[in-house]
PDB file of C-alpha atoms in Angstrom:
ATOM      1  CA  PRO F1359      36.680 -43.569 -26.041  1.00 83.00           C
ATOM      2  CA  GLU F1360      38.928 -41.841 -23.537  1.00 85.00           C
ATOM      3  CA  TRP F1361      36.984 -39.840 -20.904  1.00 93.00           C
ATOM      4  CA  TYR F1362      38.269 -36.617 -19.339  1.00 92.00           C
ATOM      5  CA  SER F1363      36.944 -34.556 -16.444  1.00 91.00           C
ATOM      6  CA  HIS F1364      37.764 -30.920 -17.119  1.00 91.00           C
ATOM      7  CA  LYS F1365      37.855 -27.880 -14.871  1.00 91.00           C
ATOM      8  CA  ASP F1366      36.172 -24.529 -15.317  1.00 92.00           C
ATOM      9  CA  CYS F1367      37.915 -22.400 -17.981  1.00 93.00           C
ATOM     10  CA  ASP F1368      39.977 -25.288 -19.405  1.00 94.00           C
ATOM     11  CA  GLU F1369      40.736 -24.882 -23.106  1.00 96.00           C
ATOM     12  CA  ILE F1370      41.176 -28.259 -24.800  1.00 96.00           C
ATOM     13  CA  THR F1371      42.517 -29.140 -28.250  1.00 97.00           C
ATOM     14  CA  PRO F1372      41.800 -32.823 -28.971  1.00 96.00           C
ATOM     15  CA  ALA F1373      44.351 -34.892 -30.897  1.00 95.00           C
ATOM     16  CA  GLY F1374      44.295 -34.740 -34.689  1.00 95.00           C
ATOM     17  CA  ASP F1375      42.847 -38.258 -34.923  1.00 96.00           C
ATOM     18  CA  THR F1376      39.642 -37.302 -33.054  1.00 97.00           C
ATOM     19  CA  ALA F1377      36.452 -38.219 -34.947  1.00 98.00           C
ATOM     20  CA  ALA F1378      33.970 -36.935 -32.344  1.00 98.00           C
ATOM     21  CA  ILE F1379      33.657 -35.737 -28.786  1.00 98.00           C
ATOM     22  CA  VAL F1380      30.977 -36.992 -26.427  1.00 97.00           C
ATOM     23  CA  VAL F1381      29.705 -34.625 -23.742  1.00 95.00           C
ATOM     24  CA  ASP F1382      28.107 -36.256 -20.702  1.00 92.00           C
ATOM     25  CA  ALA F1383      25.494 -33.720 -19.585  1.00 89.00           C
ATOM     26  CA  ARG F1384      23.375 -36.196 -17.606  1.00 86.00           C
ATOM     27  CA  THR F1385      24.237 -34.953 -14.121  1.00 79.00           C
ATOM     28  CA  ASN F1386      26.282 -31.783 -14.528  1.00 74.00           C
ATOM     29  CA  GLU F1387      25.256 -28.213 -15.336  1.00 79.00           C
ATOM     30  CA  ALA F1388      28.411 -27.679 -17.373  1.00 86.00           C
ATOM     31  CA  ALA F1389      28.873 -26.396 -20.905  1.00 91.00           C
ATOM     32  CA  ILE F1390      31.425 -26.398 -23.678  1.00 95.00           C
ATOM     33  CA  ARG F1391      31.858 -23.880 -26.461  1.00 97.00           C
ATOM     34  CA  ILE F1392      33.577 -25.101 -29.621  1.00 98.00           C
ATOM     35  CA  PHE F1393      35.788 -22.803 -31.687  1.00 99.00           C
ATOM     36  CA  ASP F1394      37.732 -22.895 -34.949  1.00 98.00           C
ATOM     37  CA  SER F1395      41.386 -22.281 -34.040  1.00 97.00           C
ATOM     38  CA  THR F1396      42.086 -20.384 -37.279  1.00 96.00           C
ATOM     39  CA  THR F1397      39.162 -17.938 -37.295  1.00 97.00           C
ATOM     40  CA  LYS F1398      38.414 -18.000 -33.522  1.00 96.00           C
ATOM     41  CA  GLU F1399      34.713 -18.197 -34.461  1.00 98.00           C
ATOM     42  CA  ARG F1400      32.365 -20.303 -32.355  1.00 98.00           C
ATOM     43  CA  VAL F1401      31.248 -23.326 -34.363  1.00 98.00           C
ATOM     44  CA  GLY F1402      29.269 -25.202 -31.728  1.00 97.00           C
ATOM     45  CA  PHE F1403      27.905 -25.281 -28.198  1.00 96.00           C
ATOM     46  CA  VAL F1404      26.683 -27.884 -25.721  1.00 95.00           C
ATOM     47  CA  GLY F1405      25.005 -26.253 -22.740  1.00 90.00           C
ATOM     48  CA  ILE F1406      22.526 -26.728 -19.946  1.00 83.00           C
ATOM     49  CA  GLU F1407      19.665 -27.163 -22.425  1.00 88.00           C
ATOM     50  CA  GLU F1408      21.205 -30.606 -23.028  1.00 91.00           C
ATOM     51  CA  GLN F1409      21.182 -31.489 -19.317  1.00 88.00           C
ATOM     52  CA  GLY F1410      20.106 -35.090 -18.860  1.00 91.00           C
ATOM     53  CA  ASN F1411      21.584 -36.183 -22.200  1.00 93.00           C
ATOM     54  CA  VAL F1412      24.799 -37.514 -23.666  1.00 94.00           C
ATOM     55  CA  VAL F1413      25.683 -35.428 -26.730  1.00 96.00           C
ATOM     56  CA  ILE F1414      27.874 -36.601 -29.633  1.00 97.00           C
ATOM     57  CA  VAL F1415      29.615 -33.823 -31.573  1.00 98.00           C
ATOM     58  CA  PRO F1416      31.309 -34.749 -34.896  1.00 98.00           C
ATOM     59  CA  TRP F1417      34.814 -33.264 -34.738  1.00 98.00           C
ATOM     60  CA  ARG F1418      37.079 -31.455 -37.202  1.00 97.00           C
ATOM     61  CA  ASP F1419      40.823 -31.048 -36.941  1.00 96.00           C
ATOM     62  CA  GLY F1420      41.639 -27.447 -36.036  1.00 97.00           C
ATOM     63  CA  TRP F1421      38.838 -27.050 -33.501  1.00 98.00           C
ATOM     64  CA  TYR F1422      39.159 -26.637 -29.744  1.00 98.00           C
ATOM     65  CA  TYR F1423      36.670 -26.356 -26.905  1.00 98.00           C
ATOM     66  CA  PHE F1424      36.389 -24.129 -23.849  1.00 96.00           C
ATOM     67  CA  CYS F1425      34.853 -25.491 -20.653  1.00 93.00           C
ATOM     68  CA  THR F1426      32.388 -23.816 -18.324  1.00 90.00           C
ATOM     69  CA  ARG F1427      32.181 -25.513 -14.932  1.00 88.00           C
ATOM     70  CA  SER F1428      33.399 -29.137 -15.012  1.00 87.00           C
ATOM     71  CA  PRO F1429      32.150 -31.103 -18.008  1.00 87.00           C
ATOM     72  CA  ARG F1430      32.951 -34.767 -18.561  1.00 91.00           C
ATOM     73  CA  VAL F1431      34.008 -35.265 -22.183  1.00 96.00           C
ATOM     74  CA  ALA F1432      35.204 -38.281 -24.190  1.00 97.00           C
ATOM     75  CA  HIS F1433      37.378 -38.121 -27.290  1.00 97.00           C
ATOM     76  CA  VAL F1434      36.496 -40.752 -29.906  1.00 97.00           C
ATOM     77  CA  LYS F1435      39.356 -41.609 -32.255  1.00 96.00           C
ATOM     78  CA  LYS F1436      39.001 -42.210 -35.997  1.00 94.00           C
TER      79      LYS F1436
END
């Protein structure tokens, strides 16, 4: 996977060939909120309750995520 270090308030739309994102919450009190780009509804969240873990989120084309603080996120291609 390709890892990215994001900044607070970054809005990221992964490439269309993304199968999953991986959020490294082991050492950072960051969060991401996942939204459907068509409806603008929140469809997922990885927050501080996951601190200490690495979280895999299955991905759908048409979603994007919004960063709080500076999460480290990988995009896993299909």
